[in-house]
Amino acid sequence: MTPTLVRHYLPHAGPVPRVDLDARARDWSEIQERMLVPLYEAVYERLEVGPGTRLLGLGCGSGLALLMAASRGATVTGVERFSPERLALARERLLPTAWSPRARAHTRLVHGSPRDAAGAETPAYTLVTAFEPIGCLAGDSEGLGDVLGAATPLTARGTPVVLTGWGPPERCATASVL
């Protein structure tokens, strides 16, 4: 990186400033996540996502992938276990509010695990996605196998599962999940 892109902080003796998680979530959704639109489009095109699709998005983040599937007519459920700040942004994008009463049809957003998204009358999901940055950080695939295992009983037989990871191939850790 060039010096203009790197901030150099001087050592200081005071308390460490608090990170604004809401601002970080918004930065992710407005800057970084948009780079994934071609990936989402390719997956949805290949799997013919449309009105008959019942999508379960694991690690739904700020909801852009769900929004794109819902715009194709899919019924979407998003599950986010790590970032309530990103889930709040997904709610802004996908659920009705006083200033934006138009809701995406049949949208559910849940903080927790796939079990929290299950209901007695919930029809089986026909597509499961995990658009998460697997392999970017050490240990970031921890628990993904358990999350996928929890999602399995909620799906129809033969349901496609889409796992994505980005980062250097030598650091992508999907082998342990598969």
Coordinates of N, CA, C and O in Angstrom, one line a residue:
M1 N 0.8 -1.2 0.0 CA 0.0 0.0 0.0 C 0.9 1.2 0.0 O 1.9 1.2 0.6
T2 N 0.3 2.3 -0.6 CA 1.1 3.5 -0.5 C 0.8 4.2 0.8 O -0.2 4.0 1.5
P3 N 1.7 5.1 1.2 CA 1.6 5.8 2.5 C 0.3 6.6 2.6 O -0.2 6.8 3.6
T4 N -0.3 7.0 1.4 CA -1.5 7.8 1.5 C -2.7 7.0 1.8 O -3.7 7.5 2.2
L5 N -2.6 5.6 1.7 CA -3.7 4.8 2.0 C -3.6 4.2 3.4 O -4.5 3.5 3.9
V6 N -2.5 4.4 4.1 CA -2.3 3.8 5.4 C -2.2 4.9 6.4 O -1.5 5.9 6.3
R7 N -3.0 4.8 7.5 CA -3.0 5.8 8.6 C -1.9 5.3 9.6 O -1.9 4.2 9.9
H8 N -1.1 6.2 9.9 CA -0.1 6.0 10.9 C -0.5 6.6 12.2 O -0.7 7.8 12.3
Y9 N -0.7 5.8 13.3 CA -1.1 6.3 14.5 C 0.0 6.5 15.5 O 0.9 5.6 15.5
L10 N 0.1 7.6 16.2 CA 1.1 7.8 17.2 C 0.7 7.0 18.4 O -0.5 7.0 18.8
P11 N 1.7 6.5 19.1 CA 1.3 5.8 20.4 C 0.7 6.8 21.3 O 1.1 8.0 21.4
H12 N -0.3 6.4 22.1 CA -0.9 7.3 23.1 C -1.1 6.5 24.4 O -1.3 5.3 24.4
A13 N -1.2 7.2 25.4 CA -1.4 6.6 26.7 C -2.8 6.5 27.2 O -3.1 5.9 28.2
G14 N -3.7 7.1 26.5 CA -5.1 7.1 26.9 C -5.9 5.9 26.6 O -5.3 4.9 26.0
P15 N -7.2 5.8 26.9 CA -8.0 4.7 26.6 C -8.1 4.5 25.1 O -8.1 5.5 24.3
V16 N -8.3 3.3 24.7 CA -8.5 3.0 23.2 C -9.8 3.5 22.8 O -10.8 3.2 23.5
P17 N -9.9 4.2 21.7 CA -11.2 4.8 21.3 C -12.2 3.6 20.9 O -11.7 2.6 20.4
R18 N -13.4 3.8 21.2 CA -14.4 2.8 20.9 C -14.7 2.8 19.4 O -14.9 3.8 18.8
V19 N -14.8 1.6 18.9 CA -15.2 1.4 17.4 C -16.7 1.5 17.3 O -17.4 0.9 18.0
D20 N -17.1 2.3 16.3 CA -18.5 2.5 16.1 C -19.0 1.3 15.1 O -18.8 1.4 13.9
L21 N -19.6 0.3 15.7 CA -20.0 -0.9 14.9 C -21.1 -0.6 13.9 O -21.1 -1.2 12.8
D22 N -22.0 0.4 14.2 CA -23.0 0.8 13.3 C -22.4 1.4 12.0 O -22.7 1.1 10.9
A23 N -21.4 2.3 12.3 CA -20.7 2.9 11.1 C -19.9 1.9 10.3 O -19.9 1.9 9.1
R24 N -19.3 0.9 11.0 CA -18.6 -0.1 10.2 C -19.5 -1.0 9.4 O -19.2 -1.3 8.3
A25 N -20.7 -1.3 10.0 CA -21.7 -2.1 9.2 C -22.2 -1.3 8.0 O -22.3 -1.9 6.9
R26 N -22.4 0.0 8.2 CA -22.9 0.8 7.1 C -21.8 0.9 6.0 O -22.0 0.9 4.8
D27 N -20.5 1.1 6.4 CA -19.4 1.1 5.5 C -19.4 -0.1 4.7 O -19.2 -0.1 3.4
W28 N -19.5 -1.3 5.3 CA -19.5 -2.6 4.6 C -20.6 -2.6 3.6 O -20.4 -3.0 2.4
S29 N -21.8 -2.2 4.0 CA -23.0 -2.4 3.1 C -22.9 -1.4 1.9 O -23.4 -1.7 0.9
E30 N -22.3 -0.2 2.2 CA -22.3 0.8 1.1 C -21.1 0.7 0.2 O -21.2 1.2 -0.9
I31 N -20.0 0.1 0.7 CA -18.8 0.1 -0.1 C -18.4 -1.3 -0.5 O -18.4 -1.6 -1.7
Q32 N -18.1 -2.1 0.5 CA -17.5 -3.4 0.2 C -18.6 -4.4 -0.4 O -18.3 -5.1 -1.4
E33 N -19.7 -4.5 0.2 CA -20.7 -5.5 -0.3 C -21.1 -5.3 -1.7 O -21.4 -6.3 -2.4
R34 N -21.1 -4.1 -2.2 CA -21.5 -3.9 -3.6 C -20.6 -4.6 -4.6 O -21.0 -4.9 -5.7
M35 N -19.4 -4.9 -4.2 CA -18.5 -5.6 -5.1 C -18.9 -7.0 -5.3 O -18.5 -7.7 -6.2
L36 N -19.8 -7.5 -4.5 CA -20.3 -8.9 -4.6 C -21.5 -9.1 -5.4 O -22.0 -10.2 -5.7
V37 N -22.1 -8.0 -6.0 CA -23.2 -8.1 -6.8 C -23.1 -9.0 -8.0 O -23.9 -9.9 -8.2
P38 N -21.9 -9.0 -8.7 CA -21.8 -10.0 -9.8 C -21.8 -11.4 -9.3 O -22.4 -12.3 -10.0
L39 N -21.3 -11.7 -8.1 CA -21.4 -13.0 -7.6 C -22.8 -13.4 -7.3 O -23.3 -14.5 -7.7
Y40 N -23.6 -12.6 -6.6 CA -25.0 -12.9 -6.3 C -25.7 -13.1 -7.6 O -26.5 -14.0 -7.7
E41 N -25.6 -12.2 -8.6 CA -26.3 -12.4 -9.9 C -25.9 -13.7 -10.5 O -26.8 -14.3 -11.1
A42 N -24.7 -14.1 -10.6 CA -24.3 -15.3 -11.2 C -24.9 -16.5 -10.5 O -25.4 -17.4 -11.2
V43 N -24.9 -16.5 -9.2 CA -25.5 -17.6 -8.5 C -27.0 -17.7 -8.8 O -27.6 -18.7 -9.1
Y44 N -27.7 -16.6 -8.7 CA -29.2 -16.5 -8.9 C -29.6 -16.9 -10.3 O -30.6 -17.5 -10.6
E45 N -28.7 -16.4 -11.2 CA -29.0 -16.8 -12.7 C -28.8 -18.3 -12.9 O -29.7 -18.9 -13.5
R46 N -27.7 -18.8 -12.4 CA -27.4 -20.2 -12.6 C -28.5 -21.1 -11.9 O -28.8 -22.2 -12.5
L47 N -29.0 -20.7 -10.8 CA -29.9 -21.6 -10.0 C -31.4 -21.2 -10.3 O -32.3 -21.7 -9.7
E48 N -31.6 -20.2 -11.3 CA -32.9 -19.8 -11.7 C -33.8 -19.4 -10.5 O -34.9 -19.8 -10.4
V49 N -33.2 -18.5 -9.7 CA -34.0 -18.0 -8.6 C -35.1 -17.2 -9.1 O -35.0 -16.3 -9.9
G50 N -36.3 -17.5 -8.5 CA -37.5 -16.7 -9.0 C -38.7 -17.0 -8.0 O -38.4 -17.3 -6.8
P51 N -39.9 -16.8 -8.4 CA -41.1 -16.8 -7.6 C -41.2 -18.2 -6.8 O -41.8 -18.2 -5.7
G52 N -40.7 -19.3 -7.3 CA -40.9 -20.5 -6.7 C -39.8 -20.9 -5.7 O -39.8 -21.9 -5.0
T53 N -38.8 -20.0 -5.5 CA -37.7 -20.2 -4.7 C -37.9 -19.8 -3.2 O -38.5 -18.7 -3.0
R54 N -37.6 -20.6 -2.3 CA -37.6 -20.3 -0.9 C -36.2 -20.3 -0.4 O -35.6 -21.4 -0.2
L55 N -35.6 -19.1 -0.2 CA -34.2 -19.0 0.1 C -33.9 -18.8 1.6 O -34.6 -18.0 2.2
L56 N -32.9 -19.5 2.1 CA -32.4 -19.3 3.5 C -31.0 -18.8 3.3 O -30.1 -19.5 2.9
G57 N -30.8 -17.5 3.7 CA -29.5 -16.9 3.6 C -28.8 -16.9 5.0 O -29.2 -16.2 5.9
L58 N -27.8 -17.8 5.1 CA -27.0 -17.9 6.3 C -25.9 -16.8 6.3 O -25.2 -16.6 5.4
G59 N -25.8 -16.1 7.4 CA -24.9 -14.9 7.5 C -25.3 -13.9 6.5 O -24.5 -13.4 5.7
C60 N -26.6 -13.5 6.6 CA -27.2 -12.6 5.6 C -26.6 -11.2 5.6 O -26.8 -10.4 4.7
G61 N -25.9 -10.8 6.7 CA -25.3 -9.5 6.7 C -26.3 -8.4 6.6 O -27.4 -8.4 7.2
S62 N -26.0 -7.4 5.7 CA -26.9 -6.3 5.6 C -28.0 -6.5 4.5 O -28.7 -5.6 4.2
G63 N -28.1 -7.7 4.0 CA -29.3 -8.1 3.2 C -29.2 -7.8 1.7 O -30.3 -8.0 1.1
L64 N -28.1 -7.4 1.1 CA -28.1 -7.1 -0.3 C -28.5 -8.3 -1.1 O -29.3 -8.3 -2.0
A65 N -27.9 -9.5 -0.8 CA -28.1 -10.7 -1.5 C -29.6 -11.1 -1.4 O -30.2 -11.5 -2.4
L66 N -30.2 -10.9 -0.2 CA -31.6 -11.2 0.0 C -32.5 -10.3 -0.8 O -33.5 -10.7 -1.4
L67 N -32.1 -9.0 -0.8 CA -32.9 -8.0 -1.6 C -32.9 -8.4 -3.1 O -33.9 -8.3 -3.7
M68 N -31.7 -8.8 -3.6 CA -31.6 -9.2 -5.0 C -32.5 -10.4 -5.3 O -33.2 -10.5 -6.3
A69 N -32.5 -11.4 -4.4 CA -33.3 -12.6 -4.6 C -34.8 -12.2 -4.5 O -35.6 -12.7 -5.3
A70 N -35.2 -11.4 -3.5 CA -36.6 -11.0 -3.4 C -37.0 -10.2 -4.6 O -38.2 -10.3 -5.0
S71 N -36.1 -9.4 -5.2 CA -36.5 -8.7 -6.4 C -36.8 -9.6 -7.6 O -37.5 -9.2 -8.5
R72 N -36.3 -10.8 -7.5 CA -36.6 -11.8 -8.5 C -37.9 -12.6 -8.2 O -38.2 -13.5 -8.9
G73 N -38.5 -12.3 -7.1 CA -39.7 -13.0 -6.7 C -39.5 -14.0 -5.6 O -40.5 -14.7 -5.2
A74 N -38.3 -14.3 -5.1 CA -38.1 -15.4 -4.2 C -38.6 -15.0 -2.8 O -38.7 -13.8 -2.4
T75 N -39.0 -15.9 -2.0 CA -39.3 -15.8 -0.6 C -38.0 -15.9 0.1 O -37.4 -17.0 0.0
V76 N -37.7 -15.0 1.0 CA -36.3 -15.0 1.6 C -36.4 -15.0 3.1 O -37.3 -14.3 3.7
T77 N -35.5 -15.7 3.7 CA -35.3 -15.7 5.1 C -33.8 -15.5 5.4 O -33.0 -16.2 4.8
G78 N -33.5 -14.5 6.1 CA -32.1 -14.2 6.4 C -31.8 -14.5 7.9 O -32.5 -14.2 8.8
V79 N -30.6 -15.2 8.1 CA -30.2 -15.5 9.5 C -28.8 -14.9 9.6 O -27.9 -15.1 8.8
E80 N -28.6 -14.1 10.7 CA -27.4 -13.4 11.0 C -27.0 -13.7 12.4 O -27.8 -13.4 13.3
R81 N -25.9 -14.3 12.7 CA -25.5 -14.7 14.1 C -24.5 -13.8 14.7 O -24.3 -13.8 15.9
F82 N -23.7 -13.0 13.9 CA -22.6 -12.3 14.4 C -22.8 -10.8 14.5 O -22.2 -10.1 15.3
S83 N -23.6 -10.2 13.6 CA -23.6 -8.8 13.5 C -25.0 -8.2 13.6 O -25.7 -8.1 12.5
P84 N -25.5 -7.9 14.8 CA -26.8 -7.2 14.8 C -26.9 -5.9 14.1 O -27.9 -5.5 13.6
E85 N -25.7 -5.3 14.0 CA -25.7 -4.0 13.2 C -26.0 -4.2 11.8 O -26.7 -3.4 11.2
R86 N -25.4 -5.2 11.2 CA -25.7 -5.5 9.8 C -27.1 -6.0 9.6 O -27.8 -5.6 8.6
L87 N -27.6 -6.7 10.5 CA -29.0 -7.2 10.5 C -30.0 -6.0 10.5 O -31.0 -6.0 9.9
A88 N -29.6 -5.0 11.3 CA -30.5 -3.8 11.4 C -30.5 -3.1 10.0 O -31.6 -2.6 9.6
L89 N -29.4 -3.1 9.3 CA -29.4 -2.6 7.9 C -30.3 -3.4 7.0 O -31.0 -2.9 6.1
A90 N -30.2 -4.7 7.1 CA -31.0 -5.6 6.3 C -32.5 -5.3 6.6 O -33.3 -5.3 5.6
R91 N -32.9 -5.1 7.8 CA -34.3 -4.7 8.1 C -34.7 -3.4 7.4 O -35.8 -3.3 6.9
E92 N -33.8 -2.4 7.4 CA -34.1 -1.2 6.7 C -34.3 -1.5 5.2 O -35.2 -0.8 4.6
R93 N -33.5 -2.4 4.6 CA -33.7 -2.7 3.2 C -34.9 -3.5 2.8 O -35.5 -3.3 1.8
L94 N -35.3 -4.4 3.7 CA -36.2 -5.4 3.4 C -37.6 -5.3 4.0 O -38.6 -5.9 3.5
L95 N -37.7 -4.8 5.2 CA -39.0 -4.8 5.9 C -39.7 -3.4 5.9 O -39.0 -2.4 5.7
P96 N -41.0 -3.4 6.0 CA -41.7 -2.1 5.9 C -41.5 -1.2 7.1 O -41.2 -1.7 8.2
T97 N -41.5 0.0 6.8 CA -41.4 1.1 7.9 C -42.5 2.1 7.6 O -43.2 2.1 6.6
A98 N -42.6 3.1 8.5 CA -43.6 4.1 8.3 C -43.3 4.9 7.0 O -44.2 5.4 6.3
W99 N -42.0 5.2 6.7 CA -41.6 6.0 5.6 C -41.5 5.1 4.3 O -41.4 5.7 3.2
S100 N -41.5 3.8 4.4 CA -41.4 2.9 3.3 C -42.3 1.7 3.5 O -41.8 0.7 3.9
P101 N -43.6 1.9 3.3 CA -44.5 0.8 3.7 C -44.4 -0.4 2.8 O -45.0 -1.4 3.1
R102 N -43.8 -0.3 1.6 CA -43.7 -1.4 0.7 C -42.7 -2.5 1.2 O -41.5 -2.3 1.1
A103 N -43.2 -3.6 1.6 CA -42.4 -4.7 2.1 C -42.1 -5.7 1.0 O -42.8 -5.8 0.0
R104 N -41.0 -6.3 1.1 CA -40.7 -7.4 0.2 C -41.5 -8.6 0.7 O -41.6 -8.9 1.9
A105 N -42.2 -9.2 -0.3 CA -43.2 -10.3 0.1 C -42.5 -11.4 0.8 O -41.4 -11.9 0.4
H106 N -43.1 -11.8 1.9 CA -42.6 -13.0 2.6 C -41.1 -13.0 3.0 O -40.4 -13.9 2.7
T107 N -40.7 -11.9 3.7 CA -39.4 -11.8 4.1 C -39.3 -11.9 5.6 O -40.1 -11.4 6.3
R108 N -38.3 -12.7 6.1 CA -38.1 -12.9 7.5 C -36.6 -12.7 7.7 O -35.7 -13.1 7.0
L109 N -36.3 -12.0 8.8 CA -34.9 -11.7 9.2 C -34.8 -12.1 10.7 O -35.6 -11.7 11.5
V110 N -33.8 -13.0 11.0 CA -33.6 -13.5 12.3 C -32.2 -13.4 12.8 O -31.3 -13.6 12.1
H111 N -32.0 -12.9 14.1 CA -30.7 -12.9 14.7 C -30.6 -14.2 15.5 O -31.4 -14.6 16.3
G112 N -29.6 -15.0 15.1 CA -29.4 -16.3 15.8 C -29.0 -17.4 14.8 O -28.1 -17.2 13.9
S113 N -29.6 -18.5 14.9 CA -29.3 -19.7 14.1 C -30.4 -20.1 13.2 O -31.6 -19.6 13.4
P114 N -30.2 -21.0 12.3 CA -31.3 -21.5 11.4 C -32.5 -22.0 12.2 O -33.6 -21.9 11.8
R115 N -32.2 -22.6 13.4 CA -33.3 -23.2 14.2 C -34.3 -22.0 14.6 O -35.5 -22.3 14.8
D116 N -33.7 -20.8 14.8 CA -34.6 -19.7 15.2 C -35.5 -19.2 14.0 O -36.5 -18.6 14.2
A117 N -35.1 -19.6 12.8 CA -35.9 -19.3 11.6 C -37.0 -20.3 11.3 O -37.8 -20.1 10.5
A118 N -36.9 -21.4 12.0 CA -37.9 -22.5 11.8 C -39.2 -22.3 12.5 O -39.2 -21.8 13.6
G119 N -40.2 -22.6 11.9 CA -41.5 -22.5 12.5 C -42.3 -23.8 12.1 O -42.0 -24.5 11.2
A120 N -43.4 -24.0 12.9 CA -44.2 -25.2 12.6 C -44.7 -25.2 11.2 O -44.9 -26.3 10.6
E121 N -45.0 -24.1 10.7 CA -45.7 -24.0 9.4 C -44.8 -23.5 8.3 O -45.2 -23.1 7.2
T122 N -43.5 -23.4 8.6 CA -42.5 -22.9 7.6 C -42.3 -24.0 6.5 O -41.8 -25.1 6.9
P123 N -42.6 -23.7 5.3 CA -42.3 -24.7 4.2 C -40.8 -24.9 4.0 O -40.0 -24.0 4.4
A124 N -40.4 -26.0 3.5 CA -39.0 -26.3 3.3 C -38.3 -25.3 2.4 O -38.9 -24.8 1.4
Y125 N -37.1 -25.0 2.7 CA -36.3 -24.1 1.8 C -35.8 -24.9 0.6 O -35.5 -26.0 0.7
T126 N -35.7 -24.1 -0.5 CA -35.3 -24.8 -1.8 C -33.9 -24.3 -2.2 O -33.4 -24.8 -3.2
L127 N -33.3 -23.4 -1.4 CA -32.0 -22.9 -1.7 C -31.4 -22.3 -0.4 O -32.1 -21.6 0.3
V128 N -30.1 -22.7 -0.1 CA -29.4 -22.2 1.1 C -28.2 -21.5 0.6 O -27.4 -22.1 -0.2
T129 N -27.9 -20.3 1.0 CA -26.7 -19.6 0.7 C -25.9 -19.2 1.9 O -26.5 -18.9 3.0
A130 N -24.6 -19.2 1.8 CA -23.7 -18.7 2.8 C -22.7 -17.8 2.1 O -21.6 -18.3 1.8
F131 N -23.1 -16.6 1.9 CA -22.2 -15.6 1.2 C -21.4 -14.9 2.3 O -21.6 -13.8 2.7
E132 N -20.4 -15.6 2.9 CA -19.6 -15.1 4.0 C -18.1 -15.1 3.6 O -17.7 -16.0 2.8
P133 N -17.3 -14.2 4.1 CA -15.9 -14.2 3.8 C -15.1 -15.3 4.4 O -14.3 -15.1 5.3
I134 N -15.4 -16.6 4.0 CA -14.7 -17.7 4.6 C -13.2 -17.7 4.1 O -13.0 -17.7 2.9
G135 N -12.3 -17.8 5.0 CA -10.9 -17.9 4.6 C -10.1 -16.6 4.7 O -9.0 -16.5 4.4
C136 N -10.8 -15.5 5.1 CA -10.1 -14.2 5.2 C -9.3 -14.1 6.5 O -8.3 -13.5 6.6
L137 N -9.9 -14.7 7.5 CA -9.3 -14.6 8.8 C -9.1 -16.0 9.4 O -10.0 -16.9 9.1
A138 N -8.1 -16.2 10.2 CA -8.0 -17.5 10.9 C -9.2 -17.8 11.7 O -9.6 -16.9 12.5
G139 N -9.8 -19.0 11.5 CA -10.9 -19.4 12.4 C -12.2 -18.9 11.9 O -13.2 -19.1 12.6
D140 N -12.3 -18.2 10.8 CA -13.6 -17.6 10.4 C -14.6 -18.7 9.9 O -15.8 -18.4 9.7
S141 N -14.2 -19.9 9.7 CA -15.1 -20.9 9.2 C -15.6 -21.7 10.4 O -16.4 -22.6 10.3
E142 N -15.1 -21.4 11.6 CA -15.5 -22.1 12.8 C -17.0 -22.0 13.0 O -17.6 -20.9 12.9
G143 N -17.7 -23.1 13.2 CA -19.1 -23.1 13.4 C -19.9 -23.1 12.2 O -21.2 -23.3 12.3
L144 N -19.4 -22.9 11.0 CA -20.2 -22.9 9.8 C -20.7 -24.3 9.5 O -21.9 -24.5 9.1
G145 N -20.0 -25.4 9.8 CA -20.5 -26.7 9.7 C -21.7 -27.0 10.6 O -22.7 -27.6 10.1
D146 N -21.7 -26.4 11.8 CA -22.8 -26.6 12.7 C -24.0 -25.8 12.2 O -25.2 -26.3 12.3
V147 N -23.8 -24.6 11.6 CA -24.9 -23.8 11.1 C -25.5 -24.5 9.9 O -26.7 -24.6 9.8
L148 N -24.7 -25.1 9.0 CA -25.2 -25.8 7.9 C -26.0 -27.1 8.4 O -27.0 -27.4 7.8
G149 N -25.5 -27.7 9.4 CA -26.1 -28.9 10.0 C -27.5 -28.5 10.5 O -28.5 -29.3 10.4
A150 N -27.6 -27.4 11.2 CA -28.9 -26.9 11.7 C -29.9 -26.5 10.6 O -31.1 -26.6 10.8
A151 N -29.3 -26.1 9.4 CA -30.2 -25.7 8.3 C -30.7 -26.9 7.6 O -31.8 -26.9 7.0
T152 N -30.0 -28.0 7.6 CA -30.4 -29.2 6.8 C -31.8 -29.7 7.0 O -32.5 -29.9 6.1
P153 N -32.3 -29.8 8.3 CA -33.7 -30.3 8.5 C -34.7 -29.3 7.9 O -35.9 -29.7 7.8
L154 N -34.3 -28.1 7.6 CA -35.3 -27.1 7.1 C -35.4 -27.1 5.6 O -36.2 -26.3 5.1
T155 N -34.7 -27.9 5.0 CA -34.6 -27.9 3.5 C -35.3 -29.1 2.9 O -35.5 -30.1 3.5
A156 N -35.7 -28.9 1.6 CA -36.2 -30.0 0.8 C -35.1 -30.9 0.3 O -33.9 -30.4 0.3
R157 N -35.4 -32.1 0.0 CA -34.4 -33.0 -0.5 C -33.8 -32.5 -1.8 O -34.5 -32.0 -2.6
G158 N -32.5 -32.5 -1.9 CA -31.8 -32.1 -3.1 C -31.6 -30.6 -3.2 O -31.3 -30.0 -4.2
T159 N -31.8 -29.9 -2.1 CA -31.7 -28.4 -2.1 C -30.2 -28.0 -2.3 O -29.3 -28.5 -1.6
P160 N -30.0 -27.1 -3.3 CA -28.6 -26.6 -3.5 C -28.2 -25.8 -2.3 O -29.0 -25.0 -1.7
V161 N -26.9 -25.9 -2.0 CA -26.3 -25.1 -0.9 C -25.1 -24.4 -1.6 O -24.2 -25.0 -2.2
V162 N -25.1 -23.1 -1.5 CA -24.0 -22.2 -2.1 C -23.2 -21.7 -1.0 O -23.6 -21.0 -0.1
L163 N -21.9 -22.1 -1.0 CA -20.9 -21.6 -0.1 C -19.9 -20.7 -0.9 O -19.5 -21.1 -1.9
T164 N -19.6 -19.6 -0.4 CA -18.6 -18.7 -1.0 C -17.6 -18.3 -0.1 O -17.8 -18.3 1.1
G165 N -16.4 -18.1 -0.6 CA -15.3 -17.6 0.2 C -14.5 -16.7 -0.7 O -14.5 -16.9 -1.9
W166 N -13.8 -15.8 -0.1 CA -13.0 -14.9 -0.9 C -11.7 -14.7 -0.1 O -11.7 -14.8 1.1
G167 N -10.7 -14.4 -0.8 CA -9.4 -14.2 -0.2 C -8.4 -15.1 -0.9 O -8.8 -15.8 -1.9
P168 N -7.2 -15.1 -0.5 CA -6.2 -15.9 -1.1 C -6.6 -17.4 -1.0 O -7.0 -17.8 0.0
P169 N -6.5 -18.1 -2.1 CA -6.9 -19.5 -2.1 C -6.2 -20.4 -1.0 O -6.8 -21.2 -0.4
E170 N -5.0 -20.0 -0.7 CA -4.3 -20.8 0.3 C -4.8 -20.6 1.7 O -4.5 -21.3 2.6
R171 N -5.6 -19.5 1.9 CA -6.2 -19.2 3.2 C -7.7 -19.5 3.3 O -8.2 -19.4 4.3
C172 N -8.3 -20.0 2.2 CA -9.7 -20.3 2.2 C -9.9 -21.6 2.9 O -9.2 -22.6 2.6
A173 N -10.8 -21.6 3.8 CA -10.9 -22.8 4.8 C -12.2 -23.6 4.6 O -12.7 -24.1 5.5
T174 N -12.7 -23.7 3.4 CA -14.0 -24.4 3.2 C -13.8 -25.9 3.2 O -14.8 -26.6 3.4
A175 N -12.6 -26.4 3.0 CA -12.4 -27.9 3.0 C -12.9 -28.5 4.3 O -13.6 -29.5 4.3
S176 N -12.7 -27.8 5.5 CA -13.2 -28.4 6.7 C -14.7 -28.4 6.8 O -15.3 -29.3 7.5
V177 N -15.4 -27.5 6.2 CA -16.8 -27.4 6.2 C -17.4 -28.5 5.2 O -18.4 -29.2 5.6
L178 N -16.8 -28.6 4.1 CA -17.3 -29.6 3.1 C -17.1 -31.0 3.6 O -17.8 -31.9 3.4

